[in-house]
């Protein structure tokens, strides 16, 4: 039996290296094979133009050039060679969603190689989850990749998927038995991340899987508090509807109103106060939401508290009113403008303008009768919906009987019976001028 002939690999010149790398990126398999066979170029040379030290195999994986990657691997390219940021070719394939390239690379890797982490501690499963690459993640799961591996912040792939609102990834992880109440090093659960980044679909999915909405992070923030902090009103509404108290406090006694005031989240603050959150609620230091807004110089939030009848004479533990706090924090003029309504909460301003308009333009008798009929019509019961977990999202499936009845009703309305601008004048009356002004005939 003849032994294989090993050719000594050479380091190419800068020009030949550029040609080789360009051919790799563009998927020019013929040129790559020619350079490998005739010039005996080492397949593990690294590109230097971008300064990140990507190997030829990394570039092929990044651009999804599977045929080139196959030739490089056949010629001895190392599938676990790391770049300047600590990433291997499989990481690049996961980031860009190249399933075939990822499939090829895993055939040359061991089970432990699948869990190699980059400089930030993220493995291939993290990168696939963060970028929403469901099919690539399925492949990694089939190959035995660890789904509970953590990065340098203690985050699992489920945390990253929740932060990006990728319900399909969450469904896949849920089916694989991942714990949705797992906490990162700062104590945040996937629900915290979903609420923080405003992923309403992810929040709904996580709650539907019975994750714990009462778990606190290391700052004793609930998921609802994260939604309030980052002004994610839809997520906050949903979490409160699911049972979180509107005045729930964290360790220092701050409720969502305090947190929203501190961070200028006037959308959340306005909604909370409109829905009977306690405007004068005090934390452990005696500070109200108005104190918090004054401390941080959030004039719109301060005005929102004032518009909702906040007690601006209430003292905190230091004996300071909200305006005293503003003076000590360097914001006295700004808060004075908020008190004088020179600076206003945008939503409070809209509300005041609407109330003023309604007061100056009361509805006529005809409008009142139309409103009464409309309210009576909308008071009828709505169709029932069945919540179903499945596929890539939490679906709402209408009752089949109602759906069938509605479809039949639609079929009974013929298209030709619907008035249209281009139909004969009998539908609209007779045209009386060339500008398409028409006049109805009374019959």
Short mmCIF file of C-alpha atoms in Angstrom, two decimals, residues 287-288 290-298 312-336:
data_model
loop_
_atom_site.label_atom_id
_atom_site.label_comp_id
_atom_site.label_asym_id
_atom_site.label_seq_id
_atom_site.Cartn_x
_atom_site.Cartn_y
_atom_site.Cartn_z
CA UNK A 287 -38.31 60.03 48.37
CA UNK A 288 -41.35 60.22 46.13
CA UNK A 290 -41.10 63.75 42.25
CA UNK A 291 -37.97 63.67 44.46
CA UNK A 292 -36.39 61.15 42.07
CA UNK A 293 -37.18 63.27 39.02
CA UNK A 294 -35.78 66.37 40.74
CA UNK A 295 -32.63 64.49 41.77
CA UNK A 296 -31.89 63.40 38.19
CA UNK A 297 -33.07 66.57 36.45
CA UNK A 298 -35.95 64.90 34.58
CA UNK A 312 -44.59 68.96 46.32
CA UNK A 313 -44.40 69.83 50.02
CA UNK A 314 -43.77 66.25 51.14
CA UNK A 315 -40.47 65.82 53.00
CA UNK A 316 -38.04 62.95 52.60
CA UNK A 317 -35.81 61.52 55.33
CA UNK A 318 -33.42 64.48 54.95
CA UNK A 319 -36.25 66.95 55.41
CA UNK A 320 -36.17 68.08 51.79
CA UNK A 321 -39.10 68.76 49.49
CA UNK A 322 -38.76 67.83 45.79
CA UNK A 323 -37.78 71.43 44.98
CA UNK A 324 -35.17 71.38 47.76
CA UNK A 325 -33.76 68.23 46.21
CA UNK A 326 -33.66 70.00 42.84
CA UNK A 327 -31.63 72.85 44.34
CA UNK A 328 -29.12 70.48 45.94
CA UNK A 329 -28.82 68.54 42.69
CA UNK A 330 -28.22 71.60 40.55
CA UNK A 331 -31.57 71.64 38.75
CA UNK A 332 -33.61 74.42 40.43
CA UNK A 333 -34.41 76.45 37.29
CA UNK A 334 -35.34 73.36 35.30
CA UNK A 335 -37.76 72.15 37.95
CA UNK A 336 -39.20 75.66 38.31
#
